[in-house]
Coordinates of C-alpha atoms in Angstrom, one line a residue:
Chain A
X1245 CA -70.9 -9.3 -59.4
X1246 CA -72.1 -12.7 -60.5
X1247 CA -72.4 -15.6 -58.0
X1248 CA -70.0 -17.7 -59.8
X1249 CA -67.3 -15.3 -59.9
X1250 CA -66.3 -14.8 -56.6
X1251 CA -63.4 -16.2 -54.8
X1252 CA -64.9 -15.4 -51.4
X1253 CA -67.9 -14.6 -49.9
X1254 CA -69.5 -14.0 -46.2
X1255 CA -73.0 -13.5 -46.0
X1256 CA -74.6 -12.3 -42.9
X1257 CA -72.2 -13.9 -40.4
X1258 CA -72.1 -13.0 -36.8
X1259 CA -70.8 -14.8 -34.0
X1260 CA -70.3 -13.9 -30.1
X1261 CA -67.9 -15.1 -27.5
X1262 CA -70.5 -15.9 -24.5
X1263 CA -72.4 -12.5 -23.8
X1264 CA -69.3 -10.2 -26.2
X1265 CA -70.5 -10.1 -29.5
X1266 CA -66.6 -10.4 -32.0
X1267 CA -68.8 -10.4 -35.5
X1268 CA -72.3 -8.6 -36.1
X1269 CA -74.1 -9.2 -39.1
X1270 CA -70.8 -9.3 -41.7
X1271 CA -71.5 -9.5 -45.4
X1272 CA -68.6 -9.3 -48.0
X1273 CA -67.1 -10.9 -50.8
X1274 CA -63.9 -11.0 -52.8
X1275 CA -64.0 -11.5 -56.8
X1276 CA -61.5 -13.9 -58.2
X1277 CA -58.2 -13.0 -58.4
X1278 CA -58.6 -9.9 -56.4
X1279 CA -56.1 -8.5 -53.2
X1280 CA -58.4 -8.1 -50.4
X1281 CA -57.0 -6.2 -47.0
X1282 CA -59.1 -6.9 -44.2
X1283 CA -57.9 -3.7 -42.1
X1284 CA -59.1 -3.4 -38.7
X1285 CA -57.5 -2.4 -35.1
X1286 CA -56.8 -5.1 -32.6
X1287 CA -59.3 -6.5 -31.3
X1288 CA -61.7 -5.6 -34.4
X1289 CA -62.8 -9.6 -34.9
X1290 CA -60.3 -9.9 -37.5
X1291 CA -59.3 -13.6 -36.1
X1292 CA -62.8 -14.3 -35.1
X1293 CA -63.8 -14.2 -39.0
X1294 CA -60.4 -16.4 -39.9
X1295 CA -61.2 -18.7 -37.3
X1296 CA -64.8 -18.9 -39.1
X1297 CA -63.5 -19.4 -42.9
X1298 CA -60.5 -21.9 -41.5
X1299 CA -63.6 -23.8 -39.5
X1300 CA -61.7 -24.0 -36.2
X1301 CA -65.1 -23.2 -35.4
X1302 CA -68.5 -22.5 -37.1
X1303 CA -71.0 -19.5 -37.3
X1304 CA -74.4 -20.4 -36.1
X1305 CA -76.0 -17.5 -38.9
X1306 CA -74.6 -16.7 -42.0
X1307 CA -73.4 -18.1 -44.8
X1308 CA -69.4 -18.9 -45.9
X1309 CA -68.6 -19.7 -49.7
X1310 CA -64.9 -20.6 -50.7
X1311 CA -64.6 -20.3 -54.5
X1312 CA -68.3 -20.8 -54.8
X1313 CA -68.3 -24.3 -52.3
X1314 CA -70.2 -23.8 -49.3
X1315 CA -68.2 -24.6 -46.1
X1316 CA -71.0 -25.6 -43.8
X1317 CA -72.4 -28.1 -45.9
X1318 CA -69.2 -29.4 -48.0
X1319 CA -66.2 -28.3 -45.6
X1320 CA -63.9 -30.9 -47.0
X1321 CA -64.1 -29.5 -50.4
X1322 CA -63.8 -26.3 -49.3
X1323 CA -60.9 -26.4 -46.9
X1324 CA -59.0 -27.6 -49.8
X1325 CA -59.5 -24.9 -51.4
X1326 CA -58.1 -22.9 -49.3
X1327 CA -54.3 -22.0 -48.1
X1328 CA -53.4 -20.6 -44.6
X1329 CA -50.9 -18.6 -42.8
X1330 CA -51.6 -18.0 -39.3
X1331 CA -50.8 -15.1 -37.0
X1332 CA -48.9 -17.7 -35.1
X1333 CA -46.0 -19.7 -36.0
X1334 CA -46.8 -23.5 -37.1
X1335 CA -43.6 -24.3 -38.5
X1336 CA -41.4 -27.3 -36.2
X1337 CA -38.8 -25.5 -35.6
X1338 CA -36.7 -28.7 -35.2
X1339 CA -37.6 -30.0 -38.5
X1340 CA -36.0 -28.5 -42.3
X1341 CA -38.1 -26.9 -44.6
X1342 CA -38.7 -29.3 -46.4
X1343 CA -40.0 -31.8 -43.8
X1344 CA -42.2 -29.3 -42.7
X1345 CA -43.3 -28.9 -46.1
X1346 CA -43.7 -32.2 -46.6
X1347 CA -46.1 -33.0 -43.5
X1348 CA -48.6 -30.4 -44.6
X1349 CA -48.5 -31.9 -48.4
X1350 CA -49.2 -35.5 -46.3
X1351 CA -52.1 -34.0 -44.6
X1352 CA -53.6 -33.0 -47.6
X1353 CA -53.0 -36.3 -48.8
X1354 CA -50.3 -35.6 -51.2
X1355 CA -46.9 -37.6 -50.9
X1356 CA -44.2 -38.9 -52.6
X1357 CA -43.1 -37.4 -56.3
X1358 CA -45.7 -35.1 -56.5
X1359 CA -45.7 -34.3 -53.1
X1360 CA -41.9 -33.1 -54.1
X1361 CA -42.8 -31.4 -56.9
X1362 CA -45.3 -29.2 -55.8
X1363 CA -43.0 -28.3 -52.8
X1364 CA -40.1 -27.3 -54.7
X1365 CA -42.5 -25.3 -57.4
X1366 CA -43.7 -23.2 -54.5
X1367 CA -40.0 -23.2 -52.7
X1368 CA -39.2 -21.6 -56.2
X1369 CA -42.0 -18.9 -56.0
X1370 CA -41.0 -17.8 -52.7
X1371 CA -37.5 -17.9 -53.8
X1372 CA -36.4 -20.2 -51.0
X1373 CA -35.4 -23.2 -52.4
X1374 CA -31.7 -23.2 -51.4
X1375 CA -32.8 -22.9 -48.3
X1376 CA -35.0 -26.4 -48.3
X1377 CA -32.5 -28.3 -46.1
X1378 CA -32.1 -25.9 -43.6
X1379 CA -33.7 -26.6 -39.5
X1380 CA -36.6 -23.8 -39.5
X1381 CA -34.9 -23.1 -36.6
X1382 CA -31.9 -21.4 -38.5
X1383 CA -33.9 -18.7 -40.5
X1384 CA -35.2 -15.5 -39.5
X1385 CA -38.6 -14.1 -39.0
X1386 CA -39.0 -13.0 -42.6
X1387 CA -37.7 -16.6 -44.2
X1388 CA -39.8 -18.5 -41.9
X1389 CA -42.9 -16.6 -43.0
X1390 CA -41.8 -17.1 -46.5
X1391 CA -41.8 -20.7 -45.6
X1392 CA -45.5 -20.9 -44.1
X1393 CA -46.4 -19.0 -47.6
X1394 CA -44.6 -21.6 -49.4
X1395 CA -46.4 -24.2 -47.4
X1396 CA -50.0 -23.0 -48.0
X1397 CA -49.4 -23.1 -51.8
X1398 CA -48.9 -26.4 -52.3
X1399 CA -52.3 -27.9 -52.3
X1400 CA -53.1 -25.7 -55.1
X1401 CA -55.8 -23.6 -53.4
X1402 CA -57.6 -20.9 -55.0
X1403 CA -57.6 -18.6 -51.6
X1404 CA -55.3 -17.8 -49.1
X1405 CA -55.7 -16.3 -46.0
X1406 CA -53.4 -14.4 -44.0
X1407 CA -53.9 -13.6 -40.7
X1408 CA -51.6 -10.5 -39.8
X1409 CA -48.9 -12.6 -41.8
X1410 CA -46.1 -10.0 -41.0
X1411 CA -46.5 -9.6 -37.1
X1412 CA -42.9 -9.2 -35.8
X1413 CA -40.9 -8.4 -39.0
X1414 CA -38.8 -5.2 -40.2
X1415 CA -39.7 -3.1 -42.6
X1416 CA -37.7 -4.8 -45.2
X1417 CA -39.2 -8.4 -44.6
X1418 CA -42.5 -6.7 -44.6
X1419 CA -42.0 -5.2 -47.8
X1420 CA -41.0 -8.4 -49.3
X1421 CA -43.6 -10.2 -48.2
X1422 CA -46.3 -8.1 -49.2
X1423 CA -45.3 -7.7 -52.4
X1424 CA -44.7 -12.0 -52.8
X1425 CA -48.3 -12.3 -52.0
X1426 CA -49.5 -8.8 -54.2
X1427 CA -47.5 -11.0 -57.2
X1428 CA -49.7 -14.0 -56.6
X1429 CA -52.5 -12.1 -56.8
X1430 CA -51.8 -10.8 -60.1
X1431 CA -49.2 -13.6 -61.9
X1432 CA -50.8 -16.6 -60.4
X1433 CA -54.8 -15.5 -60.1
X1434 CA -55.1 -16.4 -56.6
X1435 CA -57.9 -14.9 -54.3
X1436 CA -55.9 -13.1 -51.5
X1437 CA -57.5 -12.1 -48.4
X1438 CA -54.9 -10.0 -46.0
X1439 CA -55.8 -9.1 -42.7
X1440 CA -53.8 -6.2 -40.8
X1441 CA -53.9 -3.5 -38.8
X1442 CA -51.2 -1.5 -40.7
X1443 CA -52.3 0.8 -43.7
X1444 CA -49.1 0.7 -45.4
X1445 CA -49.5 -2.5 -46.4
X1446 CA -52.7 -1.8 -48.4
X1447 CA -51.9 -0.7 -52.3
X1448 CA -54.4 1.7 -53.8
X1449 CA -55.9 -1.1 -56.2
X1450 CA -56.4 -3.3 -53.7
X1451 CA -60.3 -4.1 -52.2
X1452 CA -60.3 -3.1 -49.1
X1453 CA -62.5 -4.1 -46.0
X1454 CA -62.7 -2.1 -42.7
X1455 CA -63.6 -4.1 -39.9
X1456 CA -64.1 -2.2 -36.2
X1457 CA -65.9 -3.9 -33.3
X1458 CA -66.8 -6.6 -35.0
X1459 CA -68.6 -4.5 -38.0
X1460 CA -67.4 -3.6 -41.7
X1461 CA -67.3 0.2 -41.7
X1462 CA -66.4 0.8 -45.2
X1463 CA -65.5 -1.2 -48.4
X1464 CA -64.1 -0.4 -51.8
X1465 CA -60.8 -0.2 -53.4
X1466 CA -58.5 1.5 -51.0
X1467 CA -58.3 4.5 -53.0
X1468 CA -61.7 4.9 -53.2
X1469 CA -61.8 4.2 -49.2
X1470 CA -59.3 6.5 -48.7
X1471 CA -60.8 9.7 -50.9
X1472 CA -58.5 12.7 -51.1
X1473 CA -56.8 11.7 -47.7
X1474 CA -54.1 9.4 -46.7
X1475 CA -55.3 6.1 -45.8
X1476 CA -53.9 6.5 -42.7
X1477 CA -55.7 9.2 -41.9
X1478 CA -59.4 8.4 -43.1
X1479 CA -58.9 4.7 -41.4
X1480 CA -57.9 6.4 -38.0
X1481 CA -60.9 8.9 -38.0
X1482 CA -63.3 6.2 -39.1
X1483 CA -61.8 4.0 -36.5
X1484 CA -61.8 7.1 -33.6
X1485 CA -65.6 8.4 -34.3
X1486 CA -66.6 5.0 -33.7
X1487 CA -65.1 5.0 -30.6
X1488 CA -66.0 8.4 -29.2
Chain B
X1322 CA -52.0 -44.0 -51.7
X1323 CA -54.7 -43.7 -49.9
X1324 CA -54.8 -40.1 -48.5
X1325 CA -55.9 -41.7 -45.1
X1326 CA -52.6 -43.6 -44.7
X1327 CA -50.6 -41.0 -46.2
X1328 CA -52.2 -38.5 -43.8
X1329 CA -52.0 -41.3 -40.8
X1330 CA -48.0 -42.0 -41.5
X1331 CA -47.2 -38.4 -41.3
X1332 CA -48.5 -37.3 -38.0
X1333 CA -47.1 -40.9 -36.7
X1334 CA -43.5 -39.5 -38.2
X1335 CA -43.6 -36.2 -37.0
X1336 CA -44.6 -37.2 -33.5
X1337 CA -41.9 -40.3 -33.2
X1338 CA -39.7 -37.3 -34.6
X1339 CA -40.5 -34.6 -31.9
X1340 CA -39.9 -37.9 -29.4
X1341 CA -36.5 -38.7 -30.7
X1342 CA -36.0 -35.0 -30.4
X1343 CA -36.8 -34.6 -26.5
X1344 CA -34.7 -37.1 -25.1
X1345 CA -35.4 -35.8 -21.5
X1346 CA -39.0 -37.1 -22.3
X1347 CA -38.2 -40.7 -22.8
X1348 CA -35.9 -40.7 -19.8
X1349 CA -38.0 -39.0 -17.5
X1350 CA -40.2 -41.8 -18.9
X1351 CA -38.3 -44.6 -17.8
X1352 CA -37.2 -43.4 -15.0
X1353 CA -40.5 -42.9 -13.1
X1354 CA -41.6 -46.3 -13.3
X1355 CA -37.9 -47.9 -12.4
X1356 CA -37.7 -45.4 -9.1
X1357 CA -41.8 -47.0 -8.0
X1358 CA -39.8 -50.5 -8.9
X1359 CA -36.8 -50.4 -7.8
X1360 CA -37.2 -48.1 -4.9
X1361 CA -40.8 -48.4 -3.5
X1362 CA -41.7 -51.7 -4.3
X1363 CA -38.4 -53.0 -2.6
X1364 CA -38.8 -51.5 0.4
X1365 CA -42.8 -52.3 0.4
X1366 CA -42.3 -55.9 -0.5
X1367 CA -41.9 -56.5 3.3
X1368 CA -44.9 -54.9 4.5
X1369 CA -47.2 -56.1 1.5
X1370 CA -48.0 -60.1 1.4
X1371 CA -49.9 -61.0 -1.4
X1372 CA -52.1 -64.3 -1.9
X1373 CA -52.5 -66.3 -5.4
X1374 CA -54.3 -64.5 -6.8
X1375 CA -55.5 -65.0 -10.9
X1376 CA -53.4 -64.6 -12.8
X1377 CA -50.7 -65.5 -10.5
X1378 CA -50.1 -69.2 -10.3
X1379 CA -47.5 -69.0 -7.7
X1380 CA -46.7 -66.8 -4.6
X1381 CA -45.1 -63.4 -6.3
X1382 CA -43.2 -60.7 -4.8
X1383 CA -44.5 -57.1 -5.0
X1384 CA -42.3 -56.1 -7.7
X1385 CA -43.8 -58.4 -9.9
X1386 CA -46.9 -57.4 -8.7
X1387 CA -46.7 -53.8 -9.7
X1388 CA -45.4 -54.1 -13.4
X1389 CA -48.3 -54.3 -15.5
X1390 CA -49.8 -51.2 -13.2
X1391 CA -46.4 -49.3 -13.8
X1392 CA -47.0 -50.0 -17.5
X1393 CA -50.2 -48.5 -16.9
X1394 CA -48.6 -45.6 -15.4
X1395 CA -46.4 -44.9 -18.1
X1396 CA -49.6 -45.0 -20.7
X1397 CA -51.7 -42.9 -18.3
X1398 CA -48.8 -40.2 -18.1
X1399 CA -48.1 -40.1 -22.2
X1400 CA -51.8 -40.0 -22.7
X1401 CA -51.6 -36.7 -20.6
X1402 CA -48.6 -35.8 -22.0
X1403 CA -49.4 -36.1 -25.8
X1404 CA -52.9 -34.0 -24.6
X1405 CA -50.7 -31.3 -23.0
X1406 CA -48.6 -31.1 -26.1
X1407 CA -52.1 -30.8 -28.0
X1408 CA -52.7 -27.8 -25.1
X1409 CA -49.4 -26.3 -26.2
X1410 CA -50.0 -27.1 -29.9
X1411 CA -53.0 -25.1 -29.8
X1412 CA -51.9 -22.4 -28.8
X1413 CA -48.7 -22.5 -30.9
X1414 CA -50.8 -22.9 -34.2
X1415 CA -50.1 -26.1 -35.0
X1416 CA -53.0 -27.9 -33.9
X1417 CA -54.7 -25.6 -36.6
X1418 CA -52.7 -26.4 -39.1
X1419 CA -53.7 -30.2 -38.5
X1420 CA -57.4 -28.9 -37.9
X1421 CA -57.6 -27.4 -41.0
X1422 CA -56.5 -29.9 -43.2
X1423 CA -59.4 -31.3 -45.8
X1424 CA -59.6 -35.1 -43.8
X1425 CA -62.4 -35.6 -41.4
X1426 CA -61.8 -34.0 -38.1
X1427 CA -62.4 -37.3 -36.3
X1428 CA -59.7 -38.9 -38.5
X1429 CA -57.4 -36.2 -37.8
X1430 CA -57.7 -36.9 -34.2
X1431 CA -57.2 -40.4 -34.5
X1432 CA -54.2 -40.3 -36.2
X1433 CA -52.9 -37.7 -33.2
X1434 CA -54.0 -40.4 -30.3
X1435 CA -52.3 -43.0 -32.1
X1436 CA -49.2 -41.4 -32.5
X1437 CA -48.9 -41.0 -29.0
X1438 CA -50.1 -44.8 -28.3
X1439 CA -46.9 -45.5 -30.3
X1440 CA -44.9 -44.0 -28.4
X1441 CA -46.4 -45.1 -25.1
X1442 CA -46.2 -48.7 -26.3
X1443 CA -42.3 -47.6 -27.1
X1444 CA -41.4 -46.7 -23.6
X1445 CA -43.3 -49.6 -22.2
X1446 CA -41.0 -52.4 -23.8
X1447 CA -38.2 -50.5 -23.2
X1448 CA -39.3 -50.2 -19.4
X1449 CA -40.0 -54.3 -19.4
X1450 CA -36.9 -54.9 -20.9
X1451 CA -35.0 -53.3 -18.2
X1452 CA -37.4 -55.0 -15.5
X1453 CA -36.3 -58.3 -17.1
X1454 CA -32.5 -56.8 -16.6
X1455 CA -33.4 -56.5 -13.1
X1456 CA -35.0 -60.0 -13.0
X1457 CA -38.7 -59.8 -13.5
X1458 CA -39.2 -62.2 -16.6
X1459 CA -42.5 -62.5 -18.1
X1460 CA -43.3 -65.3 -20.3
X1461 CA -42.8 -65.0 -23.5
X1462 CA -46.4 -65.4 -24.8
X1463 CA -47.3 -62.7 -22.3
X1464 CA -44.6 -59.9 -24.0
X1465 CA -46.7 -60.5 -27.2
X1466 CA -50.0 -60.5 -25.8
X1467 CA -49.6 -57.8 -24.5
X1468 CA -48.5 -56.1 -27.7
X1469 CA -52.9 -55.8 -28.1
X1470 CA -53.8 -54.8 -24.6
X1471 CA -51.4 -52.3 -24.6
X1472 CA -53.4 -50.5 -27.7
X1473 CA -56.5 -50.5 -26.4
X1474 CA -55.0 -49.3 -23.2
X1475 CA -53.3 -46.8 -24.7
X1476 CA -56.1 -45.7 -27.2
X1477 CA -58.0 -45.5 -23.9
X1478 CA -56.0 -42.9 -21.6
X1479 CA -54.7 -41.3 -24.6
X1480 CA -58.4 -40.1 -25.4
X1481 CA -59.1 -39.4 -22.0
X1482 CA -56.1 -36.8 -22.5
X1483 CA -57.7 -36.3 -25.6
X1484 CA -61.4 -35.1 -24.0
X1485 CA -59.7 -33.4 -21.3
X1486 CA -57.4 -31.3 -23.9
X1487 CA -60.4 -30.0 -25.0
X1488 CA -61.3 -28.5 -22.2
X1489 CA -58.7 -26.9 -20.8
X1490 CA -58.2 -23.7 -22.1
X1491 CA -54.4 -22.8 -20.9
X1492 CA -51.2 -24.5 -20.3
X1493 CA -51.5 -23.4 -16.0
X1494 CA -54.8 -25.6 -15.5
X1495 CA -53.2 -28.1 -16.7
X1496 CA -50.9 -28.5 -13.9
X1497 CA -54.1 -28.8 -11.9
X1498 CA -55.6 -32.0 -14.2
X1499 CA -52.4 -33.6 -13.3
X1500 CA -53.0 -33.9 -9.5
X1501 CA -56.6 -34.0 -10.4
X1502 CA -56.7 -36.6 -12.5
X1503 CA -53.0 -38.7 -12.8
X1504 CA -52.4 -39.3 -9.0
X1505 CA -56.3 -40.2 -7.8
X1506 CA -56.4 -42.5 -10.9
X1507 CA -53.2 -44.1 -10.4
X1508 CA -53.7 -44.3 -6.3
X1509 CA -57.2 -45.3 -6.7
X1510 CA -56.7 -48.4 -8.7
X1511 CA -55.5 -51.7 -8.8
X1512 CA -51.7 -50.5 -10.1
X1513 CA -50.1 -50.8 -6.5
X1514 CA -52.4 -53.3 -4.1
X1515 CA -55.0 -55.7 -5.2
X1516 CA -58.5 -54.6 -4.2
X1517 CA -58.8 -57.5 -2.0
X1518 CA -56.7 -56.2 -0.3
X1519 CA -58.3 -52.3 -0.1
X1520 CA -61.6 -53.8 0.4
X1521 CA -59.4 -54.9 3.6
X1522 CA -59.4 -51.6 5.0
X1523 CA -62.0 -50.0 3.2
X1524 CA -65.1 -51.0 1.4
X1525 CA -65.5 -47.5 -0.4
X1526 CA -62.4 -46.9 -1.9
X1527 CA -62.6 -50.8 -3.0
X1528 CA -65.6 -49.7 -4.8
X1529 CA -64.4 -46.7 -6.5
X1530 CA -61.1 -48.3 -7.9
X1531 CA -63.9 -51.1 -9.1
X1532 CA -65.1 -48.5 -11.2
X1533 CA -62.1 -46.5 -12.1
X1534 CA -61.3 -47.7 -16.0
X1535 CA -57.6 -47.4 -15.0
X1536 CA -57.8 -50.3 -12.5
X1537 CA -59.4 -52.2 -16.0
X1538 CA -56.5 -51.0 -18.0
X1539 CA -53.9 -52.3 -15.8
X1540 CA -55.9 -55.8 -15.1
X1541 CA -56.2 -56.1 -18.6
X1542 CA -52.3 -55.5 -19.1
X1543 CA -51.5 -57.8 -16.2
X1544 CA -53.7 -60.8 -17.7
X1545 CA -52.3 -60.0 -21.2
X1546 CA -48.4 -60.2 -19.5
X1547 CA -49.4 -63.7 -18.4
X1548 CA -50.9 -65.0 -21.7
X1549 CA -54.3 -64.5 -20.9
X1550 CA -57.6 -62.5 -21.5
X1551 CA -59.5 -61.0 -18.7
X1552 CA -62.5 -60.3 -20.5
X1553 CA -64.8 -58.4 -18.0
X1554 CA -61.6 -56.0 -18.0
X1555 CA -61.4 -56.0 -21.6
X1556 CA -64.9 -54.9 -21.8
X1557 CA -65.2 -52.0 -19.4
X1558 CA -61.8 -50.5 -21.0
X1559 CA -63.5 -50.8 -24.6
X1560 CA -66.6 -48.9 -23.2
X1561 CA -64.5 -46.4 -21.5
X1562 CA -62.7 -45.7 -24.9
X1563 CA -65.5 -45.5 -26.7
X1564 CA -66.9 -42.9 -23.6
X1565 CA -63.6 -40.6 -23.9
X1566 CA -63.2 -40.8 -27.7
X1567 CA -67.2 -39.3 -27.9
X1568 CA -66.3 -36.8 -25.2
X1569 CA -63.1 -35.9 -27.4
X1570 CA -64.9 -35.8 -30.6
X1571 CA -67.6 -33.3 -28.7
X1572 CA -65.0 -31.3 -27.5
X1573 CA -63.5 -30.9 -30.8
X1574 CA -66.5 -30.4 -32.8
X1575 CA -66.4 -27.1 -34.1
X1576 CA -69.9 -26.2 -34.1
X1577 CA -69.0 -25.7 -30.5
X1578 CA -65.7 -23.9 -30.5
X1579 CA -64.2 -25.1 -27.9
X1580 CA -60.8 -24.1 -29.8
X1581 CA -62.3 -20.5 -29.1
X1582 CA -59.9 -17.7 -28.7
X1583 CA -60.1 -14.0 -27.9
X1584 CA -61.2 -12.6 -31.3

């Protein structure tokens, strides 16, 4: 794959917590455009490597590029690049959804008309703008999700990262939101990398990255991951003979 | 507009916002300071005399002695406050979501100390106004000086919480810093008895509150009440901003991850 054409790429990064190593040595990349799941048990270093690309903090080795714009050297240009939803809630709860929506356009430096634009555009892609007055508080799990995926399309950016984005939903909010972010993958050309511990999640199509203590085990399309088993079931051996 | 400003009026809204929202906050606010007025320094105006002292040009009674250091109070108890909500932010997310946005980190934090300088500076005319209720007029030069002193005060024990938000991994230490840090820096200083007078029954303690950059805040809030510039006070709480503001910026940089969680 040519240097210019990927979305997202990790070179050699590893990073330790004191004495516990979370990352050793992890090299991948995501082509433009592309669904990437970042699958991995709990505990796998799967928010060690967000925290890395989001630069809460950095990686003494390695190298991170966001749509070819290296963060260490040019972070600013590269955070803006990038959209965010994190495994925890950051919406105020107190505020509507559109005040929410309109602090994170301010801290990107966008306010006033086009500020408004671009919030109702990707209110419209998540199908939530009739619910732009409401207090964040008011909507459920699956709503306020849709809001933080909203939120982190309307700087533009040409990746997003989701951290385990559906923690704590049903089935049915699940669904929907995997297949919101699947459809900006593919309408919108957006770089997508997912992380999550749940296979069924993961299309066929989609890359795929296994991540276990703090190591990528296996990389490919799903399918190819996968072989002639369920995903399911070649992630939990892969997962268990590393453990044994 | 300048993405600075724009960036800068937004976290200044949302925090006067979240303020507006807790009114238990701004009540347990005011409150603290009235019941040290209106309850301790009443009953302690008998046993404390005071001399004329600068920038007293008249014999004073102890309530009128302990405003500006109640004003510091207030300041020194937001700064912690605004740093525990960063505590409590950080874990919630949102203090990634303002970490991650494209301005300069430094900025970012600015913006946040600010905020809650605002709202200090808030309570503290509302807590003077209700003094003067209660008889304790200032001049009215002094209610505008003070307008400055108050800022730099404020910046001041704001980034002390700043720094010391950095450090403190969970929301239980944090309890701890309180009676670590608030009550020794409030006690030890000039906010309730004039050094003079603790150099009267000890030379030590006169010595630390000497160096304690609280007892500058609160001298340089007291001068400012009463029109005037106490520059050696001025000076030591500039350095002592520009000291916590570093320490904050260290703690924050992320090439040292202090904002480190279990991966």
């Amino acid at each position: 794959m040519p240097e210019a054409d990927s979305g997202l790429r990790v070179s050699h990064v590893s990073y330790s917590y004191g004495s516990k190593e979370a990352l050793q040595d992890v090299s991948f990349s995501v082509a433009r455009h592309r669904f990437c799941a970042l699958l991995g048990p709990n505990g796998a270093g799967k928010s060690t490597l967000f925290a890395l690309l989001t630069r809460l903090f950095v990686s003494p080795e390695g190298r991170i590029e966001i749509a070819g714009i290296d963060l260490a050297r040019t972070p600013r240009a590269a955070l803006a690049r990038i959209g965010i939803v994190f495994q925890q809630p950051t919406l105020d709860l107190e505020l509507t959804v559109r005040r929410n929506l309109t602090y994170f356009a301010a801290l990107h430096g966008l306010t006033g008309r086009a500020a408004a634009q671009r919030i109702d555009a990707a209110l419209e892609r998540l199908d939530m703008r009739e619910r732009a007055g409401e207090r964040a508080r008011e909507l459920n799990g699956g709503h306020r999700r849709r809001t933080e995926i909203a939120r982190c399309l309307i700087h533009d950016p040409e990746v997003i990262l989701l951290d385990e984005p559906t923690v704590g939903l049903d089935a049915a909010s699940r669904r929907a939101i995997t297949d919101y972010v699947h459809r900006l993958c593919e309408e919108d050309g957006l770089t997508v990398l997912w992380a999550t511990h749940l296979v069924d999640e993961v299309k066929p199509q989609d890359q795929l990255l296994v991540l276990h203590r703090g190591r990528i085990l296996a990389e490919g399309t799903a399918a190819e991951v996968a072989g002639d088993r369920p995903l399911a079931d070649a992630f939990l051996s892969m997962t268990a003979a590393e453990a044994s | 507009m300048n993405a600075y400003i724009i960036c800068l009026y937004a976290i200044l809204e949302r925090e006067s916002l979240r303020f507006v929202g807790q009114r238990g906050r701004f009540v347990a606010a005011l409150v603290r300071p009235l019941v040290w007025l209106l309850v301790f320094a009443a009953g302690f105006r008998a046993a404390l005399g005071l001399s004329i002292t600068p920038p007293y040009e008249t014999y004073i009674t102890y309530e009128v002695y302990i405003v500006p250091g109640l004003c510091g109070m207030i300041q020194l108890f937001n700064g912690m406050q605004s740093s525990l909500s960063l505590v409590y932010d950080r874990e919630m997310g949102s203090m990634r979501l303002l970490l991650t946005s494209p301005m300069p980190r430094w900025w970012l934090l600015f913006c946040k100390l600010l905020a809650g300088v605002t709202i200090s500076i808030f309570q503290v005319y509302a807590f003077l106004a209700i003094a003067a209720a209660f008889g304790i007029v200032l001049p009215w030069a002094g209610y505008l000086l003070a307008l400055p002193a108050l800022v730099i005060s404020g910046l001041t024990l704001g980034a002390l919480g700043l720094a010391l938000s950095s450090i403190i991994r969970q929301l239980e230490n944090f309890a701890g810093v309180m009676n670590f840090v608030i009550f020794p820096m409030f006690f030890l200083s000039s906010a309730l008895y004039p050094l003079w007078r603790m150099a009267e029954s000890s030379v030590l303690l006169r010595d630390i509150c000497a160096v304690n950059p609280f007892t500058h805040a609160v001298e340089l809030i007291r001068f400012a009440l009463y029109a005037e510039v106490n520059g050696p006070a001025l000076g030591w709480t500039l350095l002592a901003l520009t000291v916590f503001m570093a320490l904050a910026l260290w703690g924050y940089d992320p090439a040292r991850g202090l904002i480190r969680r279990k991966g």
